[in-house]
Short mmCIF file of C-alpha atoms and ligand atoms in Angstrom, two decimals:
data_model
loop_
_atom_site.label_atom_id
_atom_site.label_comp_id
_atom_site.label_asym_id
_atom_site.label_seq_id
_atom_site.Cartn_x
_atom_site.Cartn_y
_atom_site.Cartn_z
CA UNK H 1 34.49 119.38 -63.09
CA UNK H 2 34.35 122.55 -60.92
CA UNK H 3 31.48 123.01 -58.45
CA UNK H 4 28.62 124.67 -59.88
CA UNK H 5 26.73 127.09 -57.30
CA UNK H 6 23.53 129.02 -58.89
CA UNK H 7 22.16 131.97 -57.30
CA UNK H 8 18.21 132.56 -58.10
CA UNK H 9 15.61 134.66 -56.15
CA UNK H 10 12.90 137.11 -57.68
CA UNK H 11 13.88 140.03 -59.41
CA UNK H 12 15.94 142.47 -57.23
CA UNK H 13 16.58 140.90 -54.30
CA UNK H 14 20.45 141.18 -54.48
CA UNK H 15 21.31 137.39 -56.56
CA UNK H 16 24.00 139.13 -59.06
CA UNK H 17 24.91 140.92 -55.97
CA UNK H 18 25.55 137.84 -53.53
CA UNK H 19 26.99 136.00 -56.42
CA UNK H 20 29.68 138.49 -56.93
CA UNK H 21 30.14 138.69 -53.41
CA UNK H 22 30.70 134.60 -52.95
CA UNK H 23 32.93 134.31 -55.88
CA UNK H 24 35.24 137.14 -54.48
CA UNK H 25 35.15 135.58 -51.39
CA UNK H 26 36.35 132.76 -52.30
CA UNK H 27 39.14 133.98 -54.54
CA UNK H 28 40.28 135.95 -51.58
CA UNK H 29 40.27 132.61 -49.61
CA UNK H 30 42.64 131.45 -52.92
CA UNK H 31 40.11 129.49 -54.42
CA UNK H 32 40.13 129.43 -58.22
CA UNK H 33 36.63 131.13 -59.03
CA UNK H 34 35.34 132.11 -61.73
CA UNK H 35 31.67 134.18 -61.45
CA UNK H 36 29.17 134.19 -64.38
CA UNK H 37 25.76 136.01 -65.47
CA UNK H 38 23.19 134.22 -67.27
CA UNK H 39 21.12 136.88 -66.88
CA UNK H 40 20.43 139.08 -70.17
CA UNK H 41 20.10 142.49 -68.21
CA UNK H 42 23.79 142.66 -67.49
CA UNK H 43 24.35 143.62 -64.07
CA UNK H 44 27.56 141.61 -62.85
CA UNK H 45 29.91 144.26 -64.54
CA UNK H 46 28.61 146.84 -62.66
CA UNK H 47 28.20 145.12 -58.84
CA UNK H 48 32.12 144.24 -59.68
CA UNK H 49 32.58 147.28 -60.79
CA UNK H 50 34.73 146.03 -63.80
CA UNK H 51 33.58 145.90 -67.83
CA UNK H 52 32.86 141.90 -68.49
CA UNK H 53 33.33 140.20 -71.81
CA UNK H 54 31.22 136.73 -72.65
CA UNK H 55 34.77 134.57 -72.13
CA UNK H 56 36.28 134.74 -68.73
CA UNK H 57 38.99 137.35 -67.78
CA UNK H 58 41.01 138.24 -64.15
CA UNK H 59 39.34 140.84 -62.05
CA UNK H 60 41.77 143.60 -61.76
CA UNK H 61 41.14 144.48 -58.00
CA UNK H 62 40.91 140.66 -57.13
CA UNK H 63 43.78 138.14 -57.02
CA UNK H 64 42.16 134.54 -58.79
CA UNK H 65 38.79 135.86 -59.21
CA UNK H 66 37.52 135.73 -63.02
CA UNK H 67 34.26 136.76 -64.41
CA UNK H 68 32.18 137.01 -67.34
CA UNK H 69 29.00 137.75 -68.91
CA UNK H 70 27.67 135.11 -71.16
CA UNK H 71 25.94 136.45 -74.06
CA UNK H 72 22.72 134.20 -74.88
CA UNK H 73 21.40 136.10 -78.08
CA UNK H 74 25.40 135.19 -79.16
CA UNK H 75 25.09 131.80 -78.52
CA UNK H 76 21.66 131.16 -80.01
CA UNK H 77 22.54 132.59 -83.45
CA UNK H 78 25.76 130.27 -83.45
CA UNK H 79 24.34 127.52 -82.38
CA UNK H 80 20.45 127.28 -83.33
CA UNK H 81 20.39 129.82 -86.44
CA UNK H 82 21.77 127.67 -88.62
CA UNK H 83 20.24 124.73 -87.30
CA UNK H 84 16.79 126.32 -87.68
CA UNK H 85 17.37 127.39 -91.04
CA UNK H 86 18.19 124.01 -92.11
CA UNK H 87 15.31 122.71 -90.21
CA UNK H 88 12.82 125.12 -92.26
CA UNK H 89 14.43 123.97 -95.53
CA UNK H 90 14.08 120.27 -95.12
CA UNK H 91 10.67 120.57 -93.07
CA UNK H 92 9.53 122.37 -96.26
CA UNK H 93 10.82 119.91 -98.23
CA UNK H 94 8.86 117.39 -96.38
CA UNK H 95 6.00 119.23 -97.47
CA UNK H 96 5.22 120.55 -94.51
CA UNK H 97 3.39 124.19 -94.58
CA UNK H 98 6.46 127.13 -94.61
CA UNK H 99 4.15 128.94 -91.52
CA UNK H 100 3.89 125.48 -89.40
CA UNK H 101 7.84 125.03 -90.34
CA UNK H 102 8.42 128.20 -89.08
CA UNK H 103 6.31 127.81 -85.52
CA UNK H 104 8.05 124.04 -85.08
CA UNK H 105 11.36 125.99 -85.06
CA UNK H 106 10.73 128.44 -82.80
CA UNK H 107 12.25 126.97 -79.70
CA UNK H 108 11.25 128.53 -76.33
CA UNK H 109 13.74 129.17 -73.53
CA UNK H 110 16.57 128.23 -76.11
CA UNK H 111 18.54 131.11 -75.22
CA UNK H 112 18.64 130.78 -71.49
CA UNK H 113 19.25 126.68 -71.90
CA UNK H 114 22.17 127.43 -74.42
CA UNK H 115 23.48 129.89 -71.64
CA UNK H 116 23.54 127.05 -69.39
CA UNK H 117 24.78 124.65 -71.77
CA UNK H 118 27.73 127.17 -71.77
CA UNK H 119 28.19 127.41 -67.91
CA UNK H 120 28.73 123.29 -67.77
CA UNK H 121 31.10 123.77 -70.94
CA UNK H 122 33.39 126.73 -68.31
CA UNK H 123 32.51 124.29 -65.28
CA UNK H 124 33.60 121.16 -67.35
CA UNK H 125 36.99 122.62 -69.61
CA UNK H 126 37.92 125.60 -67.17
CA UNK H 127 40.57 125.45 -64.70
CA UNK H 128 38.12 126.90 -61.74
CA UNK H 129 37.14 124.74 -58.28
CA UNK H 130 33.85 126.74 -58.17
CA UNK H 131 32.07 128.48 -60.78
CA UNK H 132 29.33 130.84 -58.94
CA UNK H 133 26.12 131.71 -61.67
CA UNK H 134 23.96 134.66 -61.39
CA UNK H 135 21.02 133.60 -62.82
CA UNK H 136 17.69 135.33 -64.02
CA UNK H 137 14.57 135.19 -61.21
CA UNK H 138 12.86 132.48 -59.94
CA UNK H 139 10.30 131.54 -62.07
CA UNK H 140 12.28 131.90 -64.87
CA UNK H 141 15.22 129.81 -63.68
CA UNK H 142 12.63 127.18 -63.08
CA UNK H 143 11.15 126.91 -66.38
CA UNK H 144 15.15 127.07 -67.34
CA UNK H 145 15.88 123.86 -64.93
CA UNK H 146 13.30 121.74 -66.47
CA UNK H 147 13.67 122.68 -69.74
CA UNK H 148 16.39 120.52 -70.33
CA UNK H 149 14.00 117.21 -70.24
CA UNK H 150 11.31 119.44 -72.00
CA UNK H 151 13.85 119.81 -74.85
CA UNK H 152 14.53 116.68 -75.61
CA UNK H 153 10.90 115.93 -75.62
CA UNK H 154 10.29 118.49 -77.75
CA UNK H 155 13.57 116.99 -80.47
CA UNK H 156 11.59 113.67 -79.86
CA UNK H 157 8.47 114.89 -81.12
CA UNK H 158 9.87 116.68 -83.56
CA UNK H 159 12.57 114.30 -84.97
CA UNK H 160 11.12 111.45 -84.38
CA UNK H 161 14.07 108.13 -83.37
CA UNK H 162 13.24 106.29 -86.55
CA UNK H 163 15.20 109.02 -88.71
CA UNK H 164 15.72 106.71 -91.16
CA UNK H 165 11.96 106.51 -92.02
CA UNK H 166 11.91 110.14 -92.03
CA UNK H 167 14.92 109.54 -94.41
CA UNK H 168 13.24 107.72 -96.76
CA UNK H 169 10.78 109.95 -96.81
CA UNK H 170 12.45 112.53 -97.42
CA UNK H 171 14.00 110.48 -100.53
CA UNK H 172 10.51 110.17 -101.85
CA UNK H 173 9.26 113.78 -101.66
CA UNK H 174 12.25 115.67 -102.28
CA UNK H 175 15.55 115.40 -104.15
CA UNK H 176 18.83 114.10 -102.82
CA UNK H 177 19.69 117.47 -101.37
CA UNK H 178 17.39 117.47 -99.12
CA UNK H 179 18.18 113.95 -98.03
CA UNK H 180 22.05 115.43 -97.81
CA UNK H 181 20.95 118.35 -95.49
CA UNK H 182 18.42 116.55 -93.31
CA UNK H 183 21.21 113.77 -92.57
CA UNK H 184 23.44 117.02 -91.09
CA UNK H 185 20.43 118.60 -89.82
CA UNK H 186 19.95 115.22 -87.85
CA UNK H 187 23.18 115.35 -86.72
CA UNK H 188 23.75 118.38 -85.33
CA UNK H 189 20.41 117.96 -83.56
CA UNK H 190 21.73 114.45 -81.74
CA UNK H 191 24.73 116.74 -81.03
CA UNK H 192 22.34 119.17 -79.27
CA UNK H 193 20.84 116.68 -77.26
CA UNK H 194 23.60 115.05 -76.14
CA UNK H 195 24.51 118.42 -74.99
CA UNK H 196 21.27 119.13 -72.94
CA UNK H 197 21.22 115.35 -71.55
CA UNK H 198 24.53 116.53 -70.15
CA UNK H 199 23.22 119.58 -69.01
CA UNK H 200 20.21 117.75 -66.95
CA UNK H 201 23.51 115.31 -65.43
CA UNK H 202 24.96 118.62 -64.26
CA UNK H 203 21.53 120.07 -62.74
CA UNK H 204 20.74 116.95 -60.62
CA UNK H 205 23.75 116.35 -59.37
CA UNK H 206 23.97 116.53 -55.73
CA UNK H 207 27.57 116.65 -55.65
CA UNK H 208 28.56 118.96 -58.01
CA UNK H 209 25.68 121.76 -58.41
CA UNK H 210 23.62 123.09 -56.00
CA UNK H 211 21.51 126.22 -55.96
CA UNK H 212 21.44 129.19 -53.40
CA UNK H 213 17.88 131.08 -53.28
CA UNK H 214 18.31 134.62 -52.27
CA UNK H 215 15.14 136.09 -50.85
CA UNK H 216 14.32 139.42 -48.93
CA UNK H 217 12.53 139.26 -45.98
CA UNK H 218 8.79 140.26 -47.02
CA UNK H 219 5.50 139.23 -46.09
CA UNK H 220 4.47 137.81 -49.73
CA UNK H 221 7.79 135.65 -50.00
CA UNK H 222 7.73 132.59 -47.26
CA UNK H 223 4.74 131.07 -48.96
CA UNK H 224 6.72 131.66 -52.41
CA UNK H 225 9.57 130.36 -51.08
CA UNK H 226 8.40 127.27 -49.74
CA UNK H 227 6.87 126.57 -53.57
CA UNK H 228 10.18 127.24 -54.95
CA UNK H 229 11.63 124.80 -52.88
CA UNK H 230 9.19 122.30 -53.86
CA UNK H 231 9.73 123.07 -57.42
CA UNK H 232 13.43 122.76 -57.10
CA UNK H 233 13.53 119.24 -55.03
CA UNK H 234 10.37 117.72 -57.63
CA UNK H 235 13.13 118.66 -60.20
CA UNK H 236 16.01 116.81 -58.07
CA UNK H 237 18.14 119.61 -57.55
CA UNK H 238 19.65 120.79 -54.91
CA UNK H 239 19.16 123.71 -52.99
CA UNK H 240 22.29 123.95 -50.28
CA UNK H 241 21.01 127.40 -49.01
CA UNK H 242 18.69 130.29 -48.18
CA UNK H 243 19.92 133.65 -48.07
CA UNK H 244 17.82 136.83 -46.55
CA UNK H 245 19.14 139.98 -47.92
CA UNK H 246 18.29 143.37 -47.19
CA UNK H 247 17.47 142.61 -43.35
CA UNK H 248 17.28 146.47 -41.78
CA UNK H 249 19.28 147.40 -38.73
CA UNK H 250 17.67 146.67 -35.14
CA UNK H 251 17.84 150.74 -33.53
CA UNK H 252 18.34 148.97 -30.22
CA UNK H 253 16.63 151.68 -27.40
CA UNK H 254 17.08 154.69 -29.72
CA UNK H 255 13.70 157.07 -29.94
CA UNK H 256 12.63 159.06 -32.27
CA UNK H 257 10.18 158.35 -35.87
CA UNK H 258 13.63 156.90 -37.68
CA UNK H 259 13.74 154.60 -34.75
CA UNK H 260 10.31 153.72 -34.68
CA UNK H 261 10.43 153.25 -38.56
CA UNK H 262 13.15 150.98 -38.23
CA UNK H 263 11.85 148.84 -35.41
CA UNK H 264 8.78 148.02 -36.67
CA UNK H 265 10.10 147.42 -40.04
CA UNK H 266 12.88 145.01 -38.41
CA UNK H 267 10.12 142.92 -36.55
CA UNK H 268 8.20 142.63 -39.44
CA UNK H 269 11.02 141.34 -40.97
CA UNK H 270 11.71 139.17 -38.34
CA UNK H 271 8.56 137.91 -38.51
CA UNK H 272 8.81 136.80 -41.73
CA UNK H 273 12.12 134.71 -41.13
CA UNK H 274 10.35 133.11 -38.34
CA UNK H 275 7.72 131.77 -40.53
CA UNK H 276 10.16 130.41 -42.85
CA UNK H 277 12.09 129.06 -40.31
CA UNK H 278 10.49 125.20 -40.96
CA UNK H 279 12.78 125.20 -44.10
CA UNK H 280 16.17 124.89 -42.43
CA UNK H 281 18.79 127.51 -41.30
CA UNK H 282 18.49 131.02 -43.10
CA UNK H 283 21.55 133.09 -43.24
CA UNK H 284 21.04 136.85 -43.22
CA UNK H 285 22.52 140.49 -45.06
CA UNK H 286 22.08 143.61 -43.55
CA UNK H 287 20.15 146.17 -45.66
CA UNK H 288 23.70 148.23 -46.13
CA UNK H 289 23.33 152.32 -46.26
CA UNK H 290 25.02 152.08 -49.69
CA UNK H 291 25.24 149.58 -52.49
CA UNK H 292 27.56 147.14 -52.11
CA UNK H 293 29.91 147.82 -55.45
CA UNK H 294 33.31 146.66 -55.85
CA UNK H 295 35.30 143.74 -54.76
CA UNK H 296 36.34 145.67 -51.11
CA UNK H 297 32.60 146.56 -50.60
CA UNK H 298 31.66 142.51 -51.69
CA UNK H 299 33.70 141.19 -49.61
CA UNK H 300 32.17 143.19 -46.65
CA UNK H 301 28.92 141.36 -47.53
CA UNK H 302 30.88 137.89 -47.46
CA UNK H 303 32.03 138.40 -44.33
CA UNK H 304 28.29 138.94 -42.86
CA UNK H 305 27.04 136.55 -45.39
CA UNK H 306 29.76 133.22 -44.16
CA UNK H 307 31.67 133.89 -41.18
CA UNK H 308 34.45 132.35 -40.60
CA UNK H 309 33.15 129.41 -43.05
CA UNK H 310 33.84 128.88 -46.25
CA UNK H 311 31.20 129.79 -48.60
CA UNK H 312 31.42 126.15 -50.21
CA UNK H 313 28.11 124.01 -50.12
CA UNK H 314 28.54 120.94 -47.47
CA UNK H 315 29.58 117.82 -48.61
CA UNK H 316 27.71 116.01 -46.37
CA UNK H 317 24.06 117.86 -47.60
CA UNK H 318 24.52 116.00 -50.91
CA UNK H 319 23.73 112.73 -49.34
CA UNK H 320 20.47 113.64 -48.43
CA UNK H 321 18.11 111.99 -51.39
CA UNK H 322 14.80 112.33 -52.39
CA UNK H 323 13.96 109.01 -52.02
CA UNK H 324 14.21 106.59 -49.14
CA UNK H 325 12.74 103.27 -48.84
CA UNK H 326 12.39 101.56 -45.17
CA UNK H 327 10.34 98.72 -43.67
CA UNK H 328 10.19 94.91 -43.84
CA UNK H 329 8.49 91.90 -43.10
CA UNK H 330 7.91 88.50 -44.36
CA UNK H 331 6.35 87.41 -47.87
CA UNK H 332 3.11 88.79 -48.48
CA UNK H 333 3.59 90.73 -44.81
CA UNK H 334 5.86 92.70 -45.60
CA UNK H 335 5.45 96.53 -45.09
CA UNK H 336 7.23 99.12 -46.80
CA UNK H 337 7.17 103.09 -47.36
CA UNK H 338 8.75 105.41 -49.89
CA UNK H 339 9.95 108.48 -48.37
CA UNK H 340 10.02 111.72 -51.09
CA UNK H 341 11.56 113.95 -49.32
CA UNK H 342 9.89 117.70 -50.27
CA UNK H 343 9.34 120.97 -48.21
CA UNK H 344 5.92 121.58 -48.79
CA UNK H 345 4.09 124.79 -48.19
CA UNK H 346 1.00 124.36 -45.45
CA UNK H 347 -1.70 124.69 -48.41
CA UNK H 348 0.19 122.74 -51.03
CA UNK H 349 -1.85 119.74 -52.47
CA UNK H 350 0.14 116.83 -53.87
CA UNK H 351 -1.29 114.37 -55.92
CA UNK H 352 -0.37 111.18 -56.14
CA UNK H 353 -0.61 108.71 -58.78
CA UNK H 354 0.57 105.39 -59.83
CA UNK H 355 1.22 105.15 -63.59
CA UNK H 356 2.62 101.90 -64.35
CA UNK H 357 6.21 101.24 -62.62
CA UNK H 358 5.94 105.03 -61.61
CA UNK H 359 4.25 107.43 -59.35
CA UNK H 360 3.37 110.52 -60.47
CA UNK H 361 3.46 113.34 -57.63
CA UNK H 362 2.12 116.55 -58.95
CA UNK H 363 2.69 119.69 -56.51
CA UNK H 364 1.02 123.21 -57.51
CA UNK H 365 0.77 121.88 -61.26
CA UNK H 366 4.43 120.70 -61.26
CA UNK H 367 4.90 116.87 -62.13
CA UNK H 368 7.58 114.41 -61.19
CA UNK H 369 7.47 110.76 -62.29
CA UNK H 370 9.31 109.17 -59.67
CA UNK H 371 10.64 105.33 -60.95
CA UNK H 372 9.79 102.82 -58.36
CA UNK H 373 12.46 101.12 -56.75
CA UNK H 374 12.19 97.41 -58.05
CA UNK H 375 11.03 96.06 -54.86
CA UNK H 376 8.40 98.26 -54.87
CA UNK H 377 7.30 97.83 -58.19
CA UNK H 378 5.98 94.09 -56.88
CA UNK H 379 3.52 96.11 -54.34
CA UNK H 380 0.53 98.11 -54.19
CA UNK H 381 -0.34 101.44 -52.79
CA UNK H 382 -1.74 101.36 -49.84
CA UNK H 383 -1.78 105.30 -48.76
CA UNK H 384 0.08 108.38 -48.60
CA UNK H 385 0.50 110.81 -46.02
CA UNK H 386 1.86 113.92 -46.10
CA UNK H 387 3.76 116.60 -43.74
CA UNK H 388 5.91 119.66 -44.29
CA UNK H 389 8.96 117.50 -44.73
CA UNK H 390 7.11 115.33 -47.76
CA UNK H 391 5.23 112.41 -48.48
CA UNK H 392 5.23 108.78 -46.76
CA UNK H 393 4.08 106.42 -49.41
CA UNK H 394 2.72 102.81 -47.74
CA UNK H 395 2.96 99.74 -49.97
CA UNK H 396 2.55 96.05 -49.29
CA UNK H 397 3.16 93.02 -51.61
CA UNK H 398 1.40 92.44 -54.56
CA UNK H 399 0.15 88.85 -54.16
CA UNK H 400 0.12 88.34 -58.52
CA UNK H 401 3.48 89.45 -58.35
CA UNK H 402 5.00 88.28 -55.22
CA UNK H 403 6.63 84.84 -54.64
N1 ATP P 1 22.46 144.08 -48.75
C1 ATP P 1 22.33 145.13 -49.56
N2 ATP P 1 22.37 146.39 -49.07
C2 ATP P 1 22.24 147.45 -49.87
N3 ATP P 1 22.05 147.38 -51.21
C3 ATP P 1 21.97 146.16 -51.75
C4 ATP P 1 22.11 144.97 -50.96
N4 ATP P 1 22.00 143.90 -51.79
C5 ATP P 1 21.81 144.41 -53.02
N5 ATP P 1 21.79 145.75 -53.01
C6 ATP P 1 21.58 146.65 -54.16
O1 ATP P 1 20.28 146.41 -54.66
C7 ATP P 1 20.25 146.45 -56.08
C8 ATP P 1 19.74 145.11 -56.61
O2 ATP P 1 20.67 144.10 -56.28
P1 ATP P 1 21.11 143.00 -57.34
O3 ATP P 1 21.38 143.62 -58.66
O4 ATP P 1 22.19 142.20 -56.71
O5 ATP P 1 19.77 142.18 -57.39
P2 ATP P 1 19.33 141.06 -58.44
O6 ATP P 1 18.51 140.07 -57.70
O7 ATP P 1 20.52 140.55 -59.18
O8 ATP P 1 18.43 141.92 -59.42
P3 ATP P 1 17.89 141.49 -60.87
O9 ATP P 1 16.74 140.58 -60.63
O10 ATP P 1 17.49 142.79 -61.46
O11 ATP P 1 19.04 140.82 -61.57
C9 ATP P 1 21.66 146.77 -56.51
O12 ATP P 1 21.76 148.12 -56.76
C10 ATP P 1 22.51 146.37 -55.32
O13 ATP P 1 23.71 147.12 -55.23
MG1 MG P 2 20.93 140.52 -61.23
#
């Protein structure tokens, strides 16, 4: 399995660019690397300079680099055209109204999740160390992340587990053919999940995919940022960096209104990075006089962008969970609190809930059922506190349950 690094950040602020600019980077450091666009508006081609095709191919200019532009409206009409179509059939068949058949088969966000589905199939089957995504903005690539549980909620509700009471039915309303087609229908929907369960593996895994937010240094962004980060870690994945792009030169003592311009737009600028500074070490791109197109011109931006490092994520971030339990004590005694480690903006407002074996934390609408360690699952809540870092969550014995 290759490690999977995705770029996001809202529209424009330089993602397909900084992706190209890693990958080449580390071809040039003779890594195998292969960089790929999720993102329908095609831009990779043109930041490399080169004409992309939706399966991987060399990079002329760059020795071990490949690339490629993965076509989503492609992949949808292989793999969920036909699968829709026999949906509406049998769903008919069922008796259910043609219009609802129709709405129950519209899928939302299919085409971006099949585009990942294809990046783990490269990441998985290809011969490349590290494949580098340029992915759509933020919010989007959010909605994308979580989509993969969403989806299989969505098959659950839809195809309900008992398929063989849907089966029969099916055998009741409708002929034999229709049995015939829902029993491949069925299947190539199981086949689909199993697909986006692997997907959701790939997302959360520490160890093997991580995601880079690119950002550029504005006034609006830190408080954005800080919910993006929150998003991401509720989700479990991991973000291994923060990139500022487009910082403007400092003019130093030069006069003048181009130097005033500039120095007040720098600190600013500056300004803004200090704010975001709680979050962890940002690394920073000049705001270059022209566009940064073409492997030479990339690799320019690498070099500002990693140093003498190598633009791999840190093996040693991975470790890092969301979760930590500590404390102790004897029998009923006992102490204990649940760390969930999340960077949370200064206004956020978590809620907390205990539903059963799990807690619910909800952050700025987002939810995350978090399964309690089985120690924990003995205890009671006894309070939560909160700091930019995350939650503390206190629990003692339960004395029903403890013994
Ligand atoms: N550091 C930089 N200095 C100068 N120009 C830059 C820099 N970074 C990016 N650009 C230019 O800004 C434009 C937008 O960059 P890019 O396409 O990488 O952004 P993006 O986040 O992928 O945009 P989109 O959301 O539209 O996909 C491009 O023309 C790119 O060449
Ligand atoms: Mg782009």
């Amino acid at each position: 399995m290759s490690q999977v690094l995705l770029f996001t950040g809202k529209g424009g602020v330089g993602k397909t660019t900084l992706a190209a600019a890693t990958a080449a980077s580390l071809a040039a450091n003779g890594r195998k690397a292969l960089v790929v666009s999720t993102d329908p508006a095609h831009s990779l081609g043109d930041a490399l300079d080169v004409r992309l095709g939706p399966s991987p191919s060399e990079v002329d200019s760059a020795d071990g680099l490949f690339a490629c532009q993965i076509d989503p409206r492609g992949l949808v009409d292989e793999a969920w055209g036909e699968l829709r179509g026999h949906l509406r059939t049998v769903l008919a068949g069922a008796g259910v109204d043609e219009l609802d058949a129709e709405e129950l088969t519209v899928l939302p966000g299919v085409e971006d999740l099949l585009a990942l589905t294809e990046v783990r199939r490269l990441a998985t089957t290809g011969p490349w160390e590290v494949v580098v995504v340029d992915c759509g903005p933020t919010a989007e690539t959010l909605r994308l992340l979580a989509l993969p549980e969403a989806f299989a909620g969505y098959l659950e509700r839809l195809f309900p587990t008992h398929r063989r009471v849907v089966r029969g039915l099916l055998a009741g309303v409708a002929g034999t053919g229709t049995v015939e087609k829902w029993d491949a229908t069925a299947d190539a929907l199981s086949r689909l999940a199993e697909r986006l369960d692997a997907l959701r593996s790939m997302l959360v895994d520490p160890a093997s995919c991580s995601v880079r937010l690119v950002l550029t240094p504005e006034r609006v962004v830190a408080a954005e940022t800080r919910r993006t980060l929150t998003a991401l870690a509720l989700q479990g994945v991991r973000v291994d960096g923060v990139v500022a792009n487009r910082l403007v030169p400092s003019p130093g003592d030069a006069s003048g209104d181009a130097a005033a311009w500039l120095r007040t737009r720098r600190q600013e600028q500056d300004a803004v990075l200090a704010e975001l500074s709680g979050i962890g070490e940002i690394r920073t791109v000049d705001h270059r006089a022209s566009e940064p197109v073409g492997v030479p011109a990339l690799l320019e931006v690498a070099a500002q962008l990693y140093g003498d490092e190598e633009p791999l994520p840190d093996a040693a971030g991975a470790a890092g969970s969301l979760l930590e339990v500590s404390g102790g004590g004897r029998g009923l005694d006992a102490r204990y609190s649940l760390r969930i480690a999340l960077p949370l903006a200064d206004d956020a407002e978590p809620d907390l809930a205990r539903v059963g074996d799990e807690l619910a934390l909800t952050v700025d609408g987002r939810r995350r059922l978090i399964a309690l360690p089985s120690l924990l699952k003995r205890c009671i809540v006894t309070g939560a506190e909160m700091d930019s870092g995350g939650v503390t969550v206190g629990f003692r014995p339960d004395p029903s349950l403890w013994r």
